[in-house]
CSV table of C-alpha atoms in Angstrom, one decimal:
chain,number,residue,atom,x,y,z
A,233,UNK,CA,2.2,8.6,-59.2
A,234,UNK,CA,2.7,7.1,-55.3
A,235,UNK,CA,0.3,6.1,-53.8
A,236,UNK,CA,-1.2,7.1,-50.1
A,237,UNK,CA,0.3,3.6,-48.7
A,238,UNK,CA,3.8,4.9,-50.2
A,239,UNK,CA,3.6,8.2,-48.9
A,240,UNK,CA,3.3,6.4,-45.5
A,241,UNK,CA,5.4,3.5,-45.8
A,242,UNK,CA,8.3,4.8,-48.0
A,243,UNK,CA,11.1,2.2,-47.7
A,244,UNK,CA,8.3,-0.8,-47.9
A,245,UNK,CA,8.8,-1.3,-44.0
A,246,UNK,CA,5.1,-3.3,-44.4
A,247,UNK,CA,6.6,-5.2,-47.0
A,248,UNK,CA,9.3,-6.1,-45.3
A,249,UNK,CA,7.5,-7.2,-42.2
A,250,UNK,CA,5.1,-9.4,-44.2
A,251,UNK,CA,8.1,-11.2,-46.4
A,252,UNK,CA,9.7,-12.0,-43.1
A,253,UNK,CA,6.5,-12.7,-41.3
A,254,UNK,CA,6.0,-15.5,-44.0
A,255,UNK,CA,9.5,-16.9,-43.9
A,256,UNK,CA,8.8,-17.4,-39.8
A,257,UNK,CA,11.3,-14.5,-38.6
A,258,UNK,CA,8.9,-12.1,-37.7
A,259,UNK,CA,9.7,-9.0,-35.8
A,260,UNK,CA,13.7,-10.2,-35.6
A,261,UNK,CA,15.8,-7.0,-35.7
A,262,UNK,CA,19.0,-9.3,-37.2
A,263,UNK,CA,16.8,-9.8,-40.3
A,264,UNK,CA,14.4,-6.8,-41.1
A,265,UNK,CA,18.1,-5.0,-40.4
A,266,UNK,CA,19.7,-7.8,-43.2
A,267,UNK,CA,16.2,-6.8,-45.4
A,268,UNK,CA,16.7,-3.5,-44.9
A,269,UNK,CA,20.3,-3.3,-46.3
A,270,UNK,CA,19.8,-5.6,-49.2
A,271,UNK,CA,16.9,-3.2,-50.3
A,272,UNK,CA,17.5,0.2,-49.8
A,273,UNK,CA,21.3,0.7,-48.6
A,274,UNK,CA,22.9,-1.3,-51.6
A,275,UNK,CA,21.7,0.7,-54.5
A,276,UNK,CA,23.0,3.9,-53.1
A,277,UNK,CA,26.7,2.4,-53.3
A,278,UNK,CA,28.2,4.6,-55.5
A,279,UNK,CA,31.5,2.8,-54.9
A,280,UNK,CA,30.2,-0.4,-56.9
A,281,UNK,CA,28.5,-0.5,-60.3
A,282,UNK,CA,24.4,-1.0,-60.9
A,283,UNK,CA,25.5,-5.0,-61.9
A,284,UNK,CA,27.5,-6.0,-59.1
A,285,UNK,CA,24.9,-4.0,-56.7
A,286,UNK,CA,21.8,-6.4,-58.4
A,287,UNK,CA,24.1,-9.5,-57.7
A,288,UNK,CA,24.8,-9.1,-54.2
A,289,UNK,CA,20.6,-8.3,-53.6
A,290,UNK,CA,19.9,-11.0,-55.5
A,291,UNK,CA,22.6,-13.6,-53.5
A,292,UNK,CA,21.2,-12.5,-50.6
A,293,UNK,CA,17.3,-13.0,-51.2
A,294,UNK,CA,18.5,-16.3,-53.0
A,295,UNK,CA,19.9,-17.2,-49.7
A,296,UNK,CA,16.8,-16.3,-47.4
A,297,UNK,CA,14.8,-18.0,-49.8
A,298,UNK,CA,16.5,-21.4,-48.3
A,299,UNK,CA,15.6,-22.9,-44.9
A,300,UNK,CA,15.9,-22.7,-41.9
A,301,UNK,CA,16.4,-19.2,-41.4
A,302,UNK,CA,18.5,-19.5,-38.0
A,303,UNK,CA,21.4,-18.0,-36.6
A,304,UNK,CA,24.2,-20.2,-39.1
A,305,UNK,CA,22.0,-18.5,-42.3
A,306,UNK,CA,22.3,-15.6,-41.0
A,307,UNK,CA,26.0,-15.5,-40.3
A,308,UNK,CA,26.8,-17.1,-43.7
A,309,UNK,CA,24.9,-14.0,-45.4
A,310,UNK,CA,26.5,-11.5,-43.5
A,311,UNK,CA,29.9,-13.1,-44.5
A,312,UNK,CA,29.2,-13.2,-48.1
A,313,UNK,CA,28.1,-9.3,-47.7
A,314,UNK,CA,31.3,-9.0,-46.1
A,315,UNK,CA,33.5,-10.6,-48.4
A,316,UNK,CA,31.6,-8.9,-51.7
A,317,UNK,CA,32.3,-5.1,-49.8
A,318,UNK,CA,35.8,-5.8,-49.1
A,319,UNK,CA,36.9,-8.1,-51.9
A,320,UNK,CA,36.4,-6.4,-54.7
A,321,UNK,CA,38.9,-4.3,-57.3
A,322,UNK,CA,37.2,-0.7,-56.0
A,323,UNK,CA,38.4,-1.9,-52.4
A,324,UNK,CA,41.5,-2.8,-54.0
A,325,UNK,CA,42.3,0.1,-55.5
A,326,UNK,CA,41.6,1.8,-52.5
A,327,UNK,CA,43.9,-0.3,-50.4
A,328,UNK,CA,46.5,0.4,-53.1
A,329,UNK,CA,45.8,4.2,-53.1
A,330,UNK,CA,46.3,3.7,-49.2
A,331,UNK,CA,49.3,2.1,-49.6
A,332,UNK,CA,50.7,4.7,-52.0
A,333,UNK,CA,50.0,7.4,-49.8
A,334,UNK,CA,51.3,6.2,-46.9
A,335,UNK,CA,54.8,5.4,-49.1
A,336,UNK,CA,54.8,8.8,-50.0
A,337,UNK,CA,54.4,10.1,-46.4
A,338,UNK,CA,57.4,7.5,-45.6
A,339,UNK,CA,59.6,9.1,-48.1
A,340,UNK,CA,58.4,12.5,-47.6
A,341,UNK,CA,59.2,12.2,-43.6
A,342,UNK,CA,62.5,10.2,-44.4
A,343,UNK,CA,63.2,13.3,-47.0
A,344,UNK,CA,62.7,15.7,-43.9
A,345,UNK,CA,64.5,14.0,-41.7
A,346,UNK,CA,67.6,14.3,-43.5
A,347,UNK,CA,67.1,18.2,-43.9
A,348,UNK,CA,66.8,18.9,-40.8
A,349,UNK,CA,69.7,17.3,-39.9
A,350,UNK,CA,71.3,18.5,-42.2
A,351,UNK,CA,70.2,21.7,-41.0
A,352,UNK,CA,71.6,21.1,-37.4
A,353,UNK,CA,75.1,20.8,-39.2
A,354,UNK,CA,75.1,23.2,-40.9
A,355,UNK,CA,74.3,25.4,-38.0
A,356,UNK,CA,76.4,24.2,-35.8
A,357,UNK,CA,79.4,23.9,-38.4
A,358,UNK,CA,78.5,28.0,-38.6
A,359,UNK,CA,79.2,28.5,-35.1
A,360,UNK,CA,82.1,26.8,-35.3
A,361,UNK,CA,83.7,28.6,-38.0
A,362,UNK,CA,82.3,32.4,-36.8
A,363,UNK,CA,84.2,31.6,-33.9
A,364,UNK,CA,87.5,30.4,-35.7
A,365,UNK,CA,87.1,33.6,-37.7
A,366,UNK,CA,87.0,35.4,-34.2
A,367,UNK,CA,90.0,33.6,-32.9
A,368,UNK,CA,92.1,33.8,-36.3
A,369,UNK,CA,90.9,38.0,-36.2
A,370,UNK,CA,92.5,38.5,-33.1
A,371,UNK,CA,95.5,36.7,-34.0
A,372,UNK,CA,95.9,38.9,-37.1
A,373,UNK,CA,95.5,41.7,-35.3
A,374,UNK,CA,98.1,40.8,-33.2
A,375,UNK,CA,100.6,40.3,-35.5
A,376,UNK,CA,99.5,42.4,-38.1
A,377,UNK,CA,101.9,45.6,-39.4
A,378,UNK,CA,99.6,47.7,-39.7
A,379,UNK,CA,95.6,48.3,-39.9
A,380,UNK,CA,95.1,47.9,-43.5
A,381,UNK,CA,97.0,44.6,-43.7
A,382,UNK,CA,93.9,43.0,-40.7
A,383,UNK,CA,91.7,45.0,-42.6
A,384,UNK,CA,92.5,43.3,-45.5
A,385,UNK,CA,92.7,39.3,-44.0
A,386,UNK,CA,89.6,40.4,-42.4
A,387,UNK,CA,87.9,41.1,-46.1
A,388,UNK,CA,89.3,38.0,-47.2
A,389,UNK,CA,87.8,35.9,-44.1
A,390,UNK,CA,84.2,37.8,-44.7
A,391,UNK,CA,84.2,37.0,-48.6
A,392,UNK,CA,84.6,33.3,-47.9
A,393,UNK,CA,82.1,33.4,-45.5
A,394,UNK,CA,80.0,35.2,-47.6
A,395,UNK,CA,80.7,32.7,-50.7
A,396,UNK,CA,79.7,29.8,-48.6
A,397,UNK,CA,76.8,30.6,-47.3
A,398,UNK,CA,75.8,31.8,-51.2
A,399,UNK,CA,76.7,27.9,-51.8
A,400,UNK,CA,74.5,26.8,-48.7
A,401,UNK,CA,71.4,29.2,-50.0
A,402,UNK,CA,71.8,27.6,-53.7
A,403,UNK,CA,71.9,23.8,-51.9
A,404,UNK,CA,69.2,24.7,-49.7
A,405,UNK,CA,66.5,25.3,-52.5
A,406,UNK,CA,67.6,22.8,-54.0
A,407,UNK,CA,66.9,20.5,-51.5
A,408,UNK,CA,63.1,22.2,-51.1
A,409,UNK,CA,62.6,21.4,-54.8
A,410,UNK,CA,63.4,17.8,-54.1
A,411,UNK,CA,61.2,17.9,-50.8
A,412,UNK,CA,58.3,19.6,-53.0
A,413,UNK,CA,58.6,17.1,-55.3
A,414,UNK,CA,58.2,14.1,-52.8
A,415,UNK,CA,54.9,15.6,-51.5
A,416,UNK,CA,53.5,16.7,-55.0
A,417,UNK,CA,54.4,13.8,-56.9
A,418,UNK,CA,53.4,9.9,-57.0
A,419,UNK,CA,56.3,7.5,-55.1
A,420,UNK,CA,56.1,5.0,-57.8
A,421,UNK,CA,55.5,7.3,-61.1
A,422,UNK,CA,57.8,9.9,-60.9
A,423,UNK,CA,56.4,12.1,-63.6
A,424,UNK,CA,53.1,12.3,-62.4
A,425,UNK,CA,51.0,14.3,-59.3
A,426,UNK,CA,50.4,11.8,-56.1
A,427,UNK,CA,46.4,11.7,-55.5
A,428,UNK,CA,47.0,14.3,-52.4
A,429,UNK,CA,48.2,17.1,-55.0
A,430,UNK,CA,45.0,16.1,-57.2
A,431,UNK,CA,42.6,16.5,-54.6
A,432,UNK,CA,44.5,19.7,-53.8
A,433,UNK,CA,44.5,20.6,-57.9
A,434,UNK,CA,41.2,20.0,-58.9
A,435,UNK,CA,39.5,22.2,-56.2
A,436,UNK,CA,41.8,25.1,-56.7
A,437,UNK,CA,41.3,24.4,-60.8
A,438,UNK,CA,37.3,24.5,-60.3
A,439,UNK,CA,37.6,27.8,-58.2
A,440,UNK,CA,39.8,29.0,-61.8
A,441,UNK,CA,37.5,27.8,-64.0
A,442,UNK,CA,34.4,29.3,-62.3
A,443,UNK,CA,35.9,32.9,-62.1
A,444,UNK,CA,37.0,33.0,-66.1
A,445,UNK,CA,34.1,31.2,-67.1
A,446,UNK,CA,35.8,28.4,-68.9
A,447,UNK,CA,35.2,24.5,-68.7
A,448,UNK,CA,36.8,21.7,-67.0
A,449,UNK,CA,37.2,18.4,-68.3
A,450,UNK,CA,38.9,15.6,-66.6
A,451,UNK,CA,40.4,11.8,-68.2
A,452,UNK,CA,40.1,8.6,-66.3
A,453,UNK,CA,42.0,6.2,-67.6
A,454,UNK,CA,42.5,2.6,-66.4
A,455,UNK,CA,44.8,0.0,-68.0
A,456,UNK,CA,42.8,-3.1,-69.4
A,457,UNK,CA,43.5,-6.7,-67.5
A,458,UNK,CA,46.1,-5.1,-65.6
A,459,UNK,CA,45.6,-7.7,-63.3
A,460,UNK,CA,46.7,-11.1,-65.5
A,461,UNK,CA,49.8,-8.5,-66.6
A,462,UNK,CA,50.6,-8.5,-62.9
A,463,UNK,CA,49.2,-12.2,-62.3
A,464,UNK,CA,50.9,-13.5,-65.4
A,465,UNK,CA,54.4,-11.7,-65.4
A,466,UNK,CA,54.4,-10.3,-61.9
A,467,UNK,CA,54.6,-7.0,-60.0
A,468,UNK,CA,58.0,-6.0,-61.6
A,469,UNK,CA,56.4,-5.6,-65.4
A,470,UNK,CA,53.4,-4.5,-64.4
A,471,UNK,CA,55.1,-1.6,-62.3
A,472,UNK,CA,57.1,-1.3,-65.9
A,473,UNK,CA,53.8,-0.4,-67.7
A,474,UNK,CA,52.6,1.7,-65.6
A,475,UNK,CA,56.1,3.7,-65.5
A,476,UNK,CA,56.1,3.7,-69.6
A,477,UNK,CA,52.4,4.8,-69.5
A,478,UNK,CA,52.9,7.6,-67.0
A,479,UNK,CA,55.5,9.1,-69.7
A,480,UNK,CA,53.2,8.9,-72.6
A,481,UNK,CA,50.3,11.0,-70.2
A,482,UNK,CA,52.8,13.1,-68.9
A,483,UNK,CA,53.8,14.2,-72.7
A,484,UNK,CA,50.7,14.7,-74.2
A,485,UNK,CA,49.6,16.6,-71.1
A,486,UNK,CA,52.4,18.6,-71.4
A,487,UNK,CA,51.0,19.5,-74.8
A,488,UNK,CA,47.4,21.1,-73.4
A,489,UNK,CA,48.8,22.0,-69.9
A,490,UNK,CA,47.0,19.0,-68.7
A,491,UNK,CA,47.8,17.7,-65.0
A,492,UNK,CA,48.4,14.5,-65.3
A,493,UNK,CA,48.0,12.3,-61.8
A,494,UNK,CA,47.8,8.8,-60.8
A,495,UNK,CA,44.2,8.6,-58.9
A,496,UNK,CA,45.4,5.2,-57.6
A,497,UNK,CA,46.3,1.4,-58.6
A,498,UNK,CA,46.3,1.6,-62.2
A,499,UNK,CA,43.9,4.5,-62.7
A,500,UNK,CA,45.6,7.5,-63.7
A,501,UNK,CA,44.1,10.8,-64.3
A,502,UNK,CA,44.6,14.0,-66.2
A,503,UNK,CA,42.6,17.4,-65.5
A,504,UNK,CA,42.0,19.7,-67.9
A,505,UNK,CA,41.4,23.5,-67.7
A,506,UNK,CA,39.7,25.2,-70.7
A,507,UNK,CA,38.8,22.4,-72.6
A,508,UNK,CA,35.1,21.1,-73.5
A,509,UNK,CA,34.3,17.7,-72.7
A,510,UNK,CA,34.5,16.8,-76.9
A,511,UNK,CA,37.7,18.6,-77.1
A,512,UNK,CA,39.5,16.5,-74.2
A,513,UNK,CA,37.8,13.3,-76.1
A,514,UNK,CA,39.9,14.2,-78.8
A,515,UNK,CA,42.7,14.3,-76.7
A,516,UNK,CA,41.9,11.3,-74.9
A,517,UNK,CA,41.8,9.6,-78.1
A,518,UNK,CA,45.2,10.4,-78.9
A,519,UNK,CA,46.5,9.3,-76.0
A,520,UNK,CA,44.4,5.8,-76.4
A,521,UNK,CA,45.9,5.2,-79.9
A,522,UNK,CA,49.6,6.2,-79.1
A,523,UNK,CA,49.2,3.5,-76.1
A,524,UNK,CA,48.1,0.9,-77.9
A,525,UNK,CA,50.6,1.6,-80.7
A,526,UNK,CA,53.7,1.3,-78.2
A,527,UNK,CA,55.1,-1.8,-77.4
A,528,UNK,CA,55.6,-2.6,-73.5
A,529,UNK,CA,59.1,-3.8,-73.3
A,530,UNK,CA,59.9,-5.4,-69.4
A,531,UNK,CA,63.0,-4.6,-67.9
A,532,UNK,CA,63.6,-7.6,-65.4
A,533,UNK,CA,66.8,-7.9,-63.6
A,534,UNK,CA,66.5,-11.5,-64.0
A,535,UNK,CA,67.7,-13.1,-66.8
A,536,UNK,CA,64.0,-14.3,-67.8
A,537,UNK,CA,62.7,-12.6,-71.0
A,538,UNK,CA,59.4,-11.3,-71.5
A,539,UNK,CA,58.1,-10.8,-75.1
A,540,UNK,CA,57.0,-7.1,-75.5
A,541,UNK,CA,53.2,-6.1,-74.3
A,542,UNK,CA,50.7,-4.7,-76.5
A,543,UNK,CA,48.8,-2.9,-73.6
A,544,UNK,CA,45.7,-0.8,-73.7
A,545,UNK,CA,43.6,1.6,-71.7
A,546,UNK,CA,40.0,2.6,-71.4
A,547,UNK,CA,39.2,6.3,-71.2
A,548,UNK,CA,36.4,8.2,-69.9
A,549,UNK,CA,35.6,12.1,-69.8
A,550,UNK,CA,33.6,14.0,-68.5
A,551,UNK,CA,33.3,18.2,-68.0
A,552,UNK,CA,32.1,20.0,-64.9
A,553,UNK,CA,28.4,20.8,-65.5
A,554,UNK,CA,26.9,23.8,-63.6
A,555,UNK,CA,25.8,23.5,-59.5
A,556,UNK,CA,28.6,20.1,-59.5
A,557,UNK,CA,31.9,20.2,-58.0
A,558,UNK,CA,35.2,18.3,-58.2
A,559,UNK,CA,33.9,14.9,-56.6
A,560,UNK,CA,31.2,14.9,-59.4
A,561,UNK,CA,33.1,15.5,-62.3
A,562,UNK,CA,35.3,12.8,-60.3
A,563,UNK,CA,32.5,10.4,-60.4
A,564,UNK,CA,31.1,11.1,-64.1
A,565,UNK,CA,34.6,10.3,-65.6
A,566,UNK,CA,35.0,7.1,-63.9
A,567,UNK,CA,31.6,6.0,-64.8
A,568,UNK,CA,32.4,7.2,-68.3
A,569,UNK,CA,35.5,4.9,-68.0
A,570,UNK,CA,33.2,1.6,-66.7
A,571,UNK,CA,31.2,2.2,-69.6
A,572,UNK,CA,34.3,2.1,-71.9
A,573,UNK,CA,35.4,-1.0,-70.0
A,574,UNK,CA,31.9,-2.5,-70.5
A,575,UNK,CA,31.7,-2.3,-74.2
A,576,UNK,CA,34.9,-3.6,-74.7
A,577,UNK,CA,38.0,-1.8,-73.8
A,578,UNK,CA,40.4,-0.1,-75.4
A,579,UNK,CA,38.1,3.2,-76.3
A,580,UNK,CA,37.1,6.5,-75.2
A,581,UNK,CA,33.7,7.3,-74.1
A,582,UNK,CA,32.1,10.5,-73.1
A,583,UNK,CA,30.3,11.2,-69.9
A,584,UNK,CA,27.3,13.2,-72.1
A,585,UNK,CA,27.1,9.9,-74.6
A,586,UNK,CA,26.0,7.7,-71.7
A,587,UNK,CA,21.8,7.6,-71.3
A,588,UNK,CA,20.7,8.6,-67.6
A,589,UNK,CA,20.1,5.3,-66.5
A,590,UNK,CA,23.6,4.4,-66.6
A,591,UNK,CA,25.2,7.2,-65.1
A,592,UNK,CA,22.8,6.8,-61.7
C-alpha cells in the first residue's frame, strides 16, 4: 500500500534532493534533471529491453558515485547516455528501416518520372499523328474515285489508331502494376511488403478482423548473429540471406494467406488473419525448421568462395487481445521474439508463454 509521503511525493523528488544534497550538488537543475532521467524516464523506454535499461541506470549512478561532481562529470555522463540511445542495434535498425524507405521513395519517384514522361510522348506523339491522319484524309479525299474508296482509307486510318491506343491502354497498366509494386513492396526483398504497406496492412487487417470476429496473429522474426554474417563475409552475403529467407516466408505465407513484410534490417514480419496465436506458432515453427534445414549458398561476383551458411532465426507471436491495436500486437511479437533470442535462438516463443514481468 503507498504511503501518505508517496501520495505526495510520487517520483521521489525528496529523495532526489536529499541524494544530491549529500553528494554537494544541491538544488542544481543539470543534475536533479540527470537524476530524474536515470530514474523515472529510462524504464518507460519501450524501444530498449528491461537489461539494457538497468545497465545504463546503474552506469550512471556508478558514475555520480565518483568525485568531484563538476561540469567534466557531468558532460562525460550525458555522453555515455548519448552514445547508449543512439548506438545501439534498435537505433540501428531504425536507421536501416530509414534508409530503406527513403530507397524506396528514390525508386518509386525515379519510377514516376519515367511515366510521366513517358506520358508527355505519348501525348504529344498523338497529336502528331491525329494531325497526319487529317492531312493524309484530305489528301484521299482529293484524289479519291469515289466516296466509298475515302470511306474506306478512312476505316483503315481509324482501325490503326484504334489498335494502338488498345496497345498503349495494355502498356499503360502495365506500367501501374510495376509502379504499385515499387510503393507496396521492399527495394531490397522483392517478394516481400516495404514497412509503409505493413503499417497500411495491419490497420486495415485489425479493422477485418474486428467486424468478423476472428483473431489476428502476427510473426517476428529476426535472423540470429546477422551481424558477424555481415561483419564476417560482408554486406553482399548477408544481403544474399536475407534474399533466400524472404522466399522461404514468402512461400509458406503463401500457404495461410499470410502477409509477409520486412519490418526493417533483418526483422521480417508476417501477419496473419484468422489464425490463433498457437496456430501461427505452428506455423512459425515450420518456417524456423525449414530455415535452419536450408543451406545459405553466397553468390559473390568475385571469384572468392564462401562455404554454404547454416542460418537461423528466432520467432516470436503474438495475437491481438481485446481493447489493443496494431502497435501492441506489434510490440508483444517483438518482445516474444527477445525472449526467443534470450534463451538461445533458433526457437519460437509465444507472446502468452512469457510471465508478466517480462512482457512490461
Amino acid at each position: 500500500m503507498a504511503t501518505s509521503q508517496e501520495h505526495k511525493n510520487p517520483n521521489g523528488l525528496e529523495a532526489v534532493q536529499e541524494t544530491l544534497a549529500r553528494l554537494g550538488v544541491a538544488g542544481d537543475a543539470d543534475w536533479m534533471a540527470l537524476v530524474l532521467f536515470a530514474r523515472n524516464l529510462v524504464s518507460v523506454m519501450d524501444l530498449f529491453t528491461e537489461d539494457q535499461k538497468a545497465q545504463l541506470q546503474a552506469r550512471v549512478f556508478e558514475q555520480m558515485a565518483k568525485r568531484p561532481l563538476d561540469q567534466r562529470r557531468f558532460r562525460h555522463i550525458v555522453q555515455h547516455i548519448q552514445t547508449f540511445l543512439l548506438d545501439n542495434q534498435k537505433m540501428s535498425d531504425l536507421r536501416s528501416q530509414l534508409a530503406a524507405e527513403r530507397q524506396g521513395f528514390d525508386a518509386l519517384y525515379e519510377e514516376m518520372g519515367k511515366v510521366f514522361t513517358e506520358i508527355q510522348h505519348s501525348t504529344q506523339a498523338r497529336e502528331h499523328k491525329i494531325q497526319r491522319m487529317g492531312a493524309a484524309t484530305e489528301q484521299d479525299i482529293a484524289e479519291a474515285e469515289s466516296p466509298a474508296e475515302v470511306l474506306r482509307r478512312l476505316r483503315g486510318m481509324i482501325t490503326d489508331m484504334v489498335s494502338q491506343a488498345r496497345e498503349e491502354a495494355r502498356s499503360w497498366q502495365e506500367r501501374a502494376r510495376q509502379l504499385e509494386h515499387t510503393a507496396n513492396f521492399d527495394p531490397l526483398l522483392s517478394e516481400l511488403y516495404s514497412r509503409r504497406a505493413l503499417d497500411a496492412q495491419l490497420s486495415a487487417a485489425q479493422e477485418r478482423c474486428r467486424r468478423s470476429n476472428t483473431p489476428m496473429s502476427l510473426m517476428f522474426l529476426d535472423v540470429d548473429n546477422f551481424k558477424t554474417i555481415n561483419d564476417t563475409h560482408g554486406h553482399q552475403v548477408g544481403d544474399g540471406v536475407l534474399r533466400v529467407l524472404a522466399a522461404i516466408l514468402s512461400a509458406h505465407a503463401m500457404s495461410f494467406s499470410g502477409y509477409a513484410a520486412r519490418f526493417g534490417g533483418e526483422e521480417l514480419v508476417i501477419l496473419c488473419e484468422g489464425l490463433t496465436e498457437a496456430t501461427a506458432v505452428a506455423r512459425a515453427e515450420d518456417i524456423r525448421q525449414d530455415v535452419a534445414r536450408c543451406p545459405f549458398v553466397p553468390h559473390l561476383t568475385s571469384p572468392e568462395t564462401v562455404p554454404p551458411l547454416h542460418v537461423t532465426v528466432s520467432i516470436g507471436v503474438a495475437q491481438i487481445g481485446p481493447g489493443q491495436n496494431a502497435s501492441d500486437l506489434v510490440l508483444a511479437a517483438d518482445q516474444a521474439m527477445y525472449a526467443a533470442k534470450t534463451q538461445g535462438r533458433n526457437r519460437v516463443v509465444a507472446h502468452g508463454s512469457l510471465t508478466p514481468s517480462r512482457t512490461t
